[in-house]
Amino acid sequence: MSGQSAPEHLDARRLLCPLPVIRTQDRIVDMRAGDILAVCCSDPGARYDIPAWCRINGHKILEISEGDYEFTITLQVGESDAVQPGD
Amino acid sequence: MAKAKAVALISGGLDSLLAARVVLGQGVHVEGINFFTGCCVEGHTHAIRKRDSEKPKRNNALWVAEQLGIKLHIIDVVEEYKDVLLNPKHGYGANLNPCLDCKGFMVRKADEWAVAHGFDFLLSGEVIGQRPMSQRMDTMPVVVRESGAGERLLRPLCAKLLPPTLAETRGWVDREQLHDFSGRSRKPQMALAEKYGFTEYAQPAGGCCFLTNREYSSKLGDLWNARGHREYELDDILLLKVGRHLRPRPNFKLILGREEGENNYLRGYCSQFSHLRILSHRGPLGLIDGAADRDDLLLAARLAARFCQGRDAAQVEIEVHEHGGETWTTLVRPMPVAEVLREWYV
Ligand code: SF4
């Protein structure tokens, strides 16, 4: 596994589902297994959708931290054998 | 022999769940694809409205993929979809739903994706006679032809009623184990769901998007009418899903949040619109869509006051923020209910 460099950040605030998932998915295409991505969201739906998308696509949720009106989902890119959009 | 690979169009409803399950059961590697057009039912209103917050806010397409244990690729087609919605070759259904063109578009996009990613065929949950526009015996071939997918498209739930496709002739799936569902009855699907042990699934009433909804279509028609053109941005069509929309004059529309979740959502648009904040009472946030002068803004303020807790008060204090201009405060008499005309409701 490579990666473990400084986390990348994705601002998905004000986006409504499924856009936070789409933006996460599209960002991960350019990342390597082991890399960390922190996604900042404000739509409560993303709290369920991003972890669900990660589970089915083989990525790992490391942490969900809560803010006042937003929260950050930190995930680690998995060793996916599947093609990803934009490949 | 390597497993055949199929892309399944996943809407989040029962039919696409079953279609993918049928093909998975034949040993095919299946991955799902789902398209975000901006008009999708998924997510938004649940996300926005606080009153729904006790319900699980799941995205049905993701949930279906998880039930099936397959990957799901969600593709943003908002820009390309505009042409489908604005210029449907086959026209609209009962509302502003261009279902036949839409199906052709989605199958084409899925097919392009499948070819680009080395998949052998694609599958959808269509059933002959299930929907009045896009799923009729005479329109099913239109989707096949116009999408360009041709015989790469398999419809596992009604395949036995259609000519064999590539997946069948190549032996990737056994035609005998596919189905012959037709008509509007949901019984065969429910029986199949039971066979597979699916007890909980989404059954969207009108279809997979807001365009089949009469109120939503009426708001979209009003927007096009008022602007004198039909171009739209994603924010325009998202805003149609939120709040109470009233057009007291042709040149502007007032959007009022109906509860806290909607007010929070509308707040995100304050920098783009003139807007009203009620200071003296609890009440909605109001966005003004259109070019409104001072007289229009005062009318909007009286109308907004009608929907706040001070509706019976002699005066309500409102802060008016003019987009790109001044912010001022005014005391208004809430509009009596008799003056709020029915035709103002969009
Ligand atoms: S209901 Fe909406 S998404 Fe579904 S086919 Fe019709 S236009 Fe397309």
Short mmCIF file of N, CA, C and O in Angstrom, two decimals, chain A residues 14 16-19 21-23 25 43-45 48-49 52-53 55-57 80-87, chain B residues 31 36 42-44 47-48 57-59 62 65-66 70-74 76 113 117 119 234 265 268-269 272:
data_model
loop_
_atom_site.label_atom_id
_atom_site.label_comp_id
_atom_site.label_asym_id
_atom_site.label_seq_id
_atom_site.Cartn_x
_atom_site.Cartn_y
_atom_site.Cartn_z
N ARG A 14 -22.76 22.66 0.98
CA ARG A 14 -23.86 23.22 0.18
C ARG A 14 -24.28 22.30 -0.96
O ARG A 14 -25.23 22.59 -1.66
N LEU A 16 -26.04 19.00 -2.34
CA LEU A 16 -27.01 18.03 -1.85
C LEU A 16 -26.74 16.68 -2.48
O LEU A 16 -26.25 16.60 -3.61
N CYS A 17 -27.08 15.64 -1.75
CA CYS A 17 -26.86 14.29 -2.27
C CYS A 17 -27.63 14.09 -3.56
O CYS A 17 -28.73 14.58 -3.68
N PRO A 18 -27.10 13.41 -4.54
CA PRO A 18 -25.87 12.62 -4.44
C PRO A 18 -24.60 13.36 -4.85
O PRO A 18 -23.57 12.72 -5.05
N LEU A 19 -24.65 14.70 -4.94
CA LEU A 19 -23.45 15.39 -5.43
C LEU A 19 -22.21 15.19 -4.55
O LEU A 19 -21.11 15.00 -5.10
N VAL A 21 -21.36 12.59 -3.04
CA VAL A 21 -20.84 11.26 -3.39
C VAL A 21 -20.14 11.32 -4.75
O VAL A 21 -19.04 10.78 -4.93
N ILE A 22 -20.77 12.01 -5.68
CA ILE A 22 -20.18 12.11 -7.03
C ILE A 22 -18.82 12.81 -6.98
O ILE A 22 -17.85 12.37 -7.58
N ARG A 23 -18.77 13.91 -6.21
CA ARG A 23 -17.50 14.64 -6.13
C ARG A 23 -16.43 13.78 -5.45
O ARG A 23 -15.27 13.79 -5.85
N GLN A 25 -16.30 10.46 -5.42
CA GLN A 25 -15.96 9.42 -6.40
C GLN A 25 -15.01 9.97 -7.47
O GLN A 25 -14.00 9.35 -7.80
N ASP A 43 -24.85 18.52 3.82
CA ASP A 43 -26.10 17.77 3.65
C ASP A 43 -26.06 16.52 4.54
O ASP A 43 -25.19 15.66 4.38
N PRO A 44 -27.01 16.43 5.49
CA PRO A 44 -27.01 15.27 6.39
C PRO A 44 -27.06 13.95 5.64
O PRO A 44 -26.60 12.92 6.14
N GLY A 45 -27.62 13.96 4.43
CA GLY A 45 -27.70 12.72 3.65
C GLY A 45 -26.34 12.14 3.34
O GLY A 45 -26.18 10.92 3.23
N TYR A 48 -24.78 9.27 5.35
CA TYR A 48 -25.13 7.89 5.05
C TYR A 48 -24.60 7.48 3.68
O TYR A 48 -24.14 6.37 3.47
N ASP A 49 -24.71 8.42 2.73
CA ASP A 49 -24.41 8.05 1.35
C ASP A 49 -22.92 7.83 1.10
O ASP A 49 -22.54 6.91 0.38
N ALA A 52 -21.89 4.55 2.57
CA ALA A 52 -22.47 3.44 1.77
C ALA A 52 -21.69 3.28 0.48
O ALA A 52 -21.34 2.16 0.08
N TRP A 53 -21.38 4.39 -0.16
CA TRP A 53 -20.63 4.32 -1.42
C TRP A 53 -19.24 3.72 -1.16
O TRP A 53 -18.74 2.91 -1.94
N ARG A 55 -18.41 1.63 1.26
CA ARG A 55 -18.53 0.19 1.55
C ARG A 55 -18.61 -0.61 0.27
O ARG A 55 -17.95 -1.62 0.11
N ILE A 56 -19.43 -0.15 -0.69
CA ILE A 56 -19.61 -0.98 -1.89
C ILE A 56 -18.43 -0.84 -2.85
O ILE A 56 -18.25 -1.69 -3.72
N ASN A 57 -17.64 0.20 -2.69
CA ASN A 57 -16.53 0.37 -3.61
C ASN A 57 -15.17 0.09 -2.97
O ASN A 57 -14.14 0.34 -3.59
N SER A 80 -8.91 -0.96 -4.86
CA SER A 80 -10.06 -1.40 -5.66
C SER A 80 -9.59 -2.08 -6.93
O SER A 80 -8.71 -1.60 -7.62
N ASP A 81 -10.23 -3.23 -7.22
CA ASP A 81 -9.89 -3.90 -8.47
C ASP A 81 -10.81 -3.45 -9.58
O ASP A 81 -10.71 -3.87 -10.72
N ALA A 82 -11.75 -2.59 -9.22
CA ALA A 82 -12.74 -2.20 -10.23
C ALA A 82 -12.26 -0.96 -10.96
O ALA A 82 -11.52 -0.16 -10.43
N VAL A 83 -12.76 -0.83 -12.17
CA VAL A 83 -12.50 0.41 -12.88
C VAL A 83 -13.27 1.51 -12.18
O VAL A 83 -14.27 1.26 -11.53
N GLN A 84 -12.80 2.70 -12.28
CA GLN A 84 -13.48 3.83 -11.68
C GLN A 84 -13.90 4.76 -12.81
O GLN A 84 -13.28 4.77 -13.87
N PRO A 85 -14.92 5.57 -12.57
CA PRO A 85 -15.34 6.49 -13.61
C PRO A 85 -14.17 7.36 -14.02
O PRO A 85 -13.41 7.82 -13.18
N GLY A 86 -14.04 7.60 -15.27
CA GLY A 86 -12.99 8.49 -15.75
C GLY A 86 -11.66 7.79 -15.99
O GLY A 86 -10.71 8.39 -16.45
N ASP A 87 -11.59 6.48 -15.69
CA ASP A 87 -10.36 5.73 -15.95
C ASP A 87 -9.94 5.84 -17.41
O ASP A 87 -10.77 5.83 -18.28
N GLU B 31 -21.70 -4.50 -12.43
CA GLU B 31 -21.50 -3.24 -11.70
C GLU B 31 -22.65 -2.32 -12.08
O GLU B 31 -23.17 -2.39 -13.20
N PHE B 36 -27.19 11.16 -12.43
CA PHE B 36 -27.75 12.30 -11.71
C PHE B 36 -28.08 13.39 -12.73
O PHE B 36 -27.20 13.97 -13.35
N GLU B 42 -34.08 11.20 -5.74
CA GLU B 42 -33.13 10.84 -4.69
C GLU B 42 -32.65 12.04 -3.88
O GLU B 42 -32.35 13.09 -4.42
N GLY B 43 -32.55 11.81 -2.61
CA GLY B 43 -31.81 12.75 -1.77
C GLY B 43 -32.48 14.06 -1.44
O GLY B 43 -32.98 14.24 -0.35
N HIS B 44 -32.53 14.94 -2.39
CA HIS B 44 -32.72 16.35 -2.07
C HIS B 44 -33.79 16.71 -1.05
O HIS B 44 -33.50 17.28 -0.03
N ALA B 47 -33.18 15.52 2.24
CA ALA B 47 -32.05 16.20 2.85
C ALA B 47 -32.46 17.58 3.36
O ALA B 47 -32.01 18.03 4.39
N ILE B 48 -33.34 18.23 2.60
CA ILE B 48 -33.67 19.61 2.92
C ILE B 48 -34.66 19.70 4.07
O ILE B 48 -34.49 20.47 5.00
N LYS B 57 -32.09 8.66 5.53
CA LYS B 57 -31.88 9.46 4.33
C LYS B 57 -31.08 8.68 3.32
O LYS B 57 -30.09 9.15 2.79
N ARG B 58 -31.45 7.47 3.09
CA ARG B 58 -30.62 6.69 2.21
C ARG B 58 -30.88 7.03 0.75
O ARG B 58 -31.97 7.44 0.36
N ASN B 59 -29.85 6.81 -0.04
CA ASN B 59 -29.98 6.95 -1.48
C ASN B 59 -30.32 5.55 -1.99
O ASN B 59 -29.58 4.60 -1.78
N LEU B 62 -27.78 3.56 -4.12
CA LEU B 62 -26.66 3.03 -3.32
C LEU B 62 -27.12 1.84 -2.50
O LEU B 62 -26.42 0.84 -2.36
N ALA B 65 -27.42 -1.20 -4.67
CA ALA B 65 -26.09 -1.75 -4.98
C ALA B 65 -25.55 -2.52 -3.78
O ALA B 65 -24.94 -3.59 -3.93
N GLU B 66 -25.80 -1.99 -2.60
CA GLU B 66 -25.31 -2.67 -1.40
C GLU B 66 -26.03 -4.01 -1.18
O GLU B 66 -25.41 -5.00 -0.79
N ILE B 70 -22.74 -5.09 -5.28
CA ILE B 70 -22.04 -4.66 -6.49
C ILE B 70 -21.56 -3.21 -6.33
O ILE B 70 -22.06 -2.46 -5.49
N LYS B 71 -20.60 -2.85 -7.15
CA LYS B 71 -20.13 -1.46 -7.15
C LYS B 71 -21.15 -0.59 -7.86
O LYS B 71 -21.89 -1.07 -8.72
N LEU B 72 -21.16 0.68 -7.49
CA LEU B 72 -22.07 1.61 -8.16
C LEU B 72 -21.30 2.85 -8.59
O LEU B 72 -20.57 3.44 -7.80
N HIS B 73 -21.48 3.23 -9.83
CA HIS B 73 -20.85 4.44 -10.37
C HIS B 73 -21.96 5.46 -10.60
O HIS B 73 -22.90 5.18 -11.35
N ILE B 74 -21.86 6.60 -9.94
CA ILE B 74 -22.89 7.63 -10.10
C ILE B 74 -22.32 8.71 -11.01
O ILE B 74 -21.27 9.27 -10.72
N ASP B 76 -22.60 12.28 -13.10
CA ASP B 76 -23.24 13.60 -13.19
C ASP B 76 -23.50 13.92 -14.67
O ASP B 76 -22.55 14.11 -15.43
N TRP B 113 -20.23 4.11 -21.49
CA TRP B 113 -19.42 3.82 -20.30
C TRP B 113 -18.98 2.35 -20.33
O TRP B 113 -17.83 2.01 -20.07
N HIS B 117 -15.12 0.96 -20.63
CA HIS B 117 -14.54 0.27 -19.48
C HIS B 117 -14.47 -1.24 -19.65
O HIS B 117 -14.29 -1.97 -18.68
N PHE B 119 -16.77 -3.55 -20.61
CA PHE B 119 -17.88 -4.42 -20.22
C PHE B 119 -18.53 -5.01 -21.47
O PHE B 119 -18.49 -4.39 -22.54
N LEU B 234 -28.40 24.25 -12.66
CA LEU B 234 -28.76 23.24 -11.65
C LEU B 234 -29.49 23.89 -10.47
O LEU B 234 -30.50 23.37 -10.00
N TYR B 265 -31.75 25.80 3.95
CA TYR B 265 -31.31 25.55 2.59
C TYR B 265 -31.37 26.84 1.77
O TYR B 265 -30.42 27.19 1.05
N GLY B 268 -28.59 29.49 1.97
CA GLY B 268 -27.40 29.30 1.15
C GLY B 268 -27.45 30.09 -0.16
O GLY B 268 -26.44 30.26 -0.84
N TYR B 269 -28.64 30.54 -0.54
CA TYR B 269 -28.81 31.27 -1.81
C TYR B 269 -28.90 32.78 -1.61
O TYR B 269 -29.08 33.52 -2.58
N GLN B 272 -27.14 35.26 -3.77
CA GLN B 272 -27.49 35.33 -5.20
C GLN B 272 -28.84 35.99 -5.48
O GLN B 272 -29.19 36.20 -6.63
#
